[in-house]
Coordinates of N, CA and C in Angstrom, one line a residue:
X28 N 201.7 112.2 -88.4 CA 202.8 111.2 -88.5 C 202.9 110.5 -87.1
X29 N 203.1 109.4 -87.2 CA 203.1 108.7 -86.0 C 204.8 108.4 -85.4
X30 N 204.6 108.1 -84.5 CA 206.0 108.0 -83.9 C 206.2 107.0 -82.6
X31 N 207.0 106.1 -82.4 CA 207.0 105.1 -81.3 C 208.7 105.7 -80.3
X32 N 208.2 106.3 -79.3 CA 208.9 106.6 -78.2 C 209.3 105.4 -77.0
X33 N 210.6 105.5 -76.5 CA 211.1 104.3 -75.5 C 211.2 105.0 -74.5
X34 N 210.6 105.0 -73.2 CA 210.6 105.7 -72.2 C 210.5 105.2 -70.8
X35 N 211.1 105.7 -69.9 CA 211.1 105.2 -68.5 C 210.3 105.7 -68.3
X36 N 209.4 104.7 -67.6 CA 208.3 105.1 -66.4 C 208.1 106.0 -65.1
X37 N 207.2 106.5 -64.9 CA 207.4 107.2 -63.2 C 206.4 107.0 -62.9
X38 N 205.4 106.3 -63.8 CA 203.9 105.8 -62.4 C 203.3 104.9 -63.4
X39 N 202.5 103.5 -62.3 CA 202.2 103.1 -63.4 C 201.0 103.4 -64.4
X40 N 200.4 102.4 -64.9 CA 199.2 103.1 -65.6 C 199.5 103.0 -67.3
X41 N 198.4 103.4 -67.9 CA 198.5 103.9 -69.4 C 198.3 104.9 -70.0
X42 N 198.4 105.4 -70.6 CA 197.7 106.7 -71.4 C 197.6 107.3 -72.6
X43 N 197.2 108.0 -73.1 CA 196.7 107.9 -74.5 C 196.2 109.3 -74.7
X44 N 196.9 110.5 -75.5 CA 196.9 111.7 -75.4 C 197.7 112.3 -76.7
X45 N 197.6 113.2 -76.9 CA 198.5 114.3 -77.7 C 200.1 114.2 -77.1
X46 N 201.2 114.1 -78.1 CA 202.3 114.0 -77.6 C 202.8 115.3 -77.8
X47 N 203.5 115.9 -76.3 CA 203.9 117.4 -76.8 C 205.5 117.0 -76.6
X48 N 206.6 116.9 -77.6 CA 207.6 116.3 -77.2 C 208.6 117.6 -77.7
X49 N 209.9 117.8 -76.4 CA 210.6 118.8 -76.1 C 212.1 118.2 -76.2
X50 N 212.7 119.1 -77.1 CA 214.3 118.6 -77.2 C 214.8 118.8 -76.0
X51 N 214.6 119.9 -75.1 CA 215.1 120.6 -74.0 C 214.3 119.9 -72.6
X52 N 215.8 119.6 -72.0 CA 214.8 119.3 -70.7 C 213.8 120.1 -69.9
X53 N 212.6 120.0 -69.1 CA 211.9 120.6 -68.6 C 212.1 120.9 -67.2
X54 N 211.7 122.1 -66.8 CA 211.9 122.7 -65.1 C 210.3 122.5 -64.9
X55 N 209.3 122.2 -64.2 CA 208.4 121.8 -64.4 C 207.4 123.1 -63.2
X56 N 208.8 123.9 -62.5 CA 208.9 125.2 -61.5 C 208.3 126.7 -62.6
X57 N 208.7 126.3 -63.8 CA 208.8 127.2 -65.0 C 207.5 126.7 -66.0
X58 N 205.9 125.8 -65.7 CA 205.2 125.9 -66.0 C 204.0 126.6 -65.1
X59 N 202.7 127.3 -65.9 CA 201.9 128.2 -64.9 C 201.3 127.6 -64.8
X60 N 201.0 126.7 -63.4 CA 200.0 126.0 -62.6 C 198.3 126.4 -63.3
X61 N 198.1 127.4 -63.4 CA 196.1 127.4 -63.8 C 196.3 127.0 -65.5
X62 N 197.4 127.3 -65.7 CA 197.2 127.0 -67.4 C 197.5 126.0 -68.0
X63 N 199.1 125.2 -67.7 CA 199.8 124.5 -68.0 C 200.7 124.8 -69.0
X64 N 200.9 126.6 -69.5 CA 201.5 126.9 -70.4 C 202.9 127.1 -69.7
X65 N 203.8 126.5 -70.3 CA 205.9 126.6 -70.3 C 206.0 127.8 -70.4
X66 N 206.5 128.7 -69.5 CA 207.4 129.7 -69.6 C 208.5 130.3 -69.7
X67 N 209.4 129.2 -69.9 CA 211.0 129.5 -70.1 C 211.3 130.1 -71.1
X68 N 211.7 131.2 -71.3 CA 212.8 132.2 -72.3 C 213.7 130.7 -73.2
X69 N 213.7 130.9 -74.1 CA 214.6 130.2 -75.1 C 214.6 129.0 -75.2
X70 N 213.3 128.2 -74.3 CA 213.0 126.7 -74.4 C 212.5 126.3 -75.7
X71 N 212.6 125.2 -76.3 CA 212.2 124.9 -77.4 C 210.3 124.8 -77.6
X72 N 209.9 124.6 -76.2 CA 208.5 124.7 -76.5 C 208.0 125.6 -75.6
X73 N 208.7 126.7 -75.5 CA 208.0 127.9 -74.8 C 207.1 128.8 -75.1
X74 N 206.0 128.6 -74.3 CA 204.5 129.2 -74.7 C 203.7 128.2 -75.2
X75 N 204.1 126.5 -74.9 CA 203.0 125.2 -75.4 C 202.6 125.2 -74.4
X76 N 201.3 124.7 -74.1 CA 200.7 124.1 -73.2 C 200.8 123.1 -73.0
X77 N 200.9 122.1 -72.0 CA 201.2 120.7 -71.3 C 200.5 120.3 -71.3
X78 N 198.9 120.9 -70.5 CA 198.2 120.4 -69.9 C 196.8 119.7 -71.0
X79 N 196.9 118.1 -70.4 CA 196.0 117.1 -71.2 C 197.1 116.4 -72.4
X80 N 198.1 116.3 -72.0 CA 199.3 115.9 -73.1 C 200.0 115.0 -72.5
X81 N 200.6 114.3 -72.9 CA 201.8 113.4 -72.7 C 203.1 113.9 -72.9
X82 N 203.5 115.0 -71.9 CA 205.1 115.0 -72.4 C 206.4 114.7 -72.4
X83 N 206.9 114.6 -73.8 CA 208.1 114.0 -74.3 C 209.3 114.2 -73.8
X84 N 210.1 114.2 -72.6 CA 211.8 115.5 -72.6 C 212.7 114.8 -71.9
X85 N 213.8 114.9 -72.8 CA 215.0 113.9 -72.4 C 215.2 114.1 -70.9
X86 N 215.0 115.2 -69.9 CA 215.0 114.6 -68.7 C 214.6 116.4 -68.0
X87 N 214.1 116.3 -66.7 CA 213.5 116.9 -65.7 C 215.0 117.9 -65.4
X88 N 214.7 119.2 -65.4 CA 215.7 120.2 -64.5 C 215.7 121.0 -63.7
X89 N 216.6 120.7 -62.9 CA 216.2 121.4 -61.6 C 216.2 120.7 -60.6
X90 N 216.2 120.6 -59.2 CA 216.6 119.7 -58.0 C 215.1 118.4 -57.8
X91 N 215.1 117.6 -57.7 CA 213.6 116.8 -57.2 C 212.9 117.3 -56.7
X92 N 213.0 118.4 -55.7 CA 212.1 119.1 -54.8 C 211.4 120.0 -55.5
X93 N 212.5 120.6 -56.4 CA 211.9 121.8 -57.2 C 210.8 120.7 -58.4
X94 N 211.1 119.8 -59.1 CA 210.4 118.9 -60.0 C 209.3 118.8 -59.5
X95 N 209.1 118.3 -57.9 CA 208.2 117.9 -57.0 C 206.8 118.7 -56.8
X96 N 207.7 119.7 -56.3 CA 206.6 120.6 -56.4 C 206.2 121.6 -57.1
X97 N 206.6 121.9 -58.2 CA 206.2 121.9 -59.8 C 205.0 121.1 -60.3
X98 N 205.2 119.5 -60.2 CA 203.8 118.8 -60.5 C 202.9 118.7 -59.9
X99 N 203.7 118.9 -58.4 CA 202.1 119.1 -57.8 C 201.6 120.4 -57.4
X100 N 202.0 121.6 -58.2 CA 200.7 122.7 -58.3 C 200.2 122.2 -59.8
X101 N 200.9 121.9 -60.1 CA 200.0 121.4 -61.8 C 199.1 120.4 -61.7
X102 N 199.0 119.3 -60.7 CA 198.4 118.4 -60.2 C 197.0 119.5 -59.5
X103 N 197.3 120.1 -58.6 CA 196.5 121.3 -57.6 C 195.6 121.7 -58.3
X104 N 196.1 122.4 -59.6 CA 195.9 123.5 -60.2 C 194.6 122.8 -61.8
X105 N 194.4 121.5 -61.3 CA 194.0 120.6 -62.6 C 194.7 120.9 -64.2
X106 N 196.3 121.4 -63.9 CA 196.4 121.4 -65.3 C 197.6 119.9 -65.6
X107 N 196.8 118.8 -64.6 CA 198.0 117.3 -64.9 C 196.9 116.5 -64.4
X108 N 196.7 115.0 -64.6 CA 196.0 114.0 -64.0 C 197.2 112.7 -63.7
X109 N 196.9 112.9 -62.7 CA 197.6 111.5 -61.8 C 197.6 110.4 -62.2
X110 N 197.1 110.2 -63.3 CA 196.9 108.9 -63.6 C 197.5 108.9 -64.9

């Protein structure tokens, strides 16, 4: 099934991937850097993998610093592409 999402930007660019889309906002501190698998107890996509996906989530939790550096061991760790 297809689906057309309205989203704010955070970098520019395009992309074109698997959508893994999450009712629950994401802590991004609470995904494992070598895998890309969510670990949060009671999240709605806990135990999906991120990594090589486009993810969907009404918004980021947790402080910027903690978001920050969250993506970038996921970035580190090749489980995100910068682009």
């Amino acid at each position: 099934m297809e689906r057309t999402y309205h989203c704010a930007k955070i970098a520019k660019g395009t992309a074109e991937a698997e959508a893994l889309v999450s009712k629950d906002a994401v802590c991004f501190y609470l995904v494992v850097p070598e895998t890309g698998e969510l670990i949060e107890r009671n999240h709605d996509i806990n135990g999906k993998n991120v990594a090589g996906k486009i993810l969907v989530m009404p918004s980021g939790k947790g402080s910027s610093v903690v978001q920050a550096d969250g993506l970038y061991k996921l970035l580190m760790k090749g489980s995100t592409r910068p682009d």
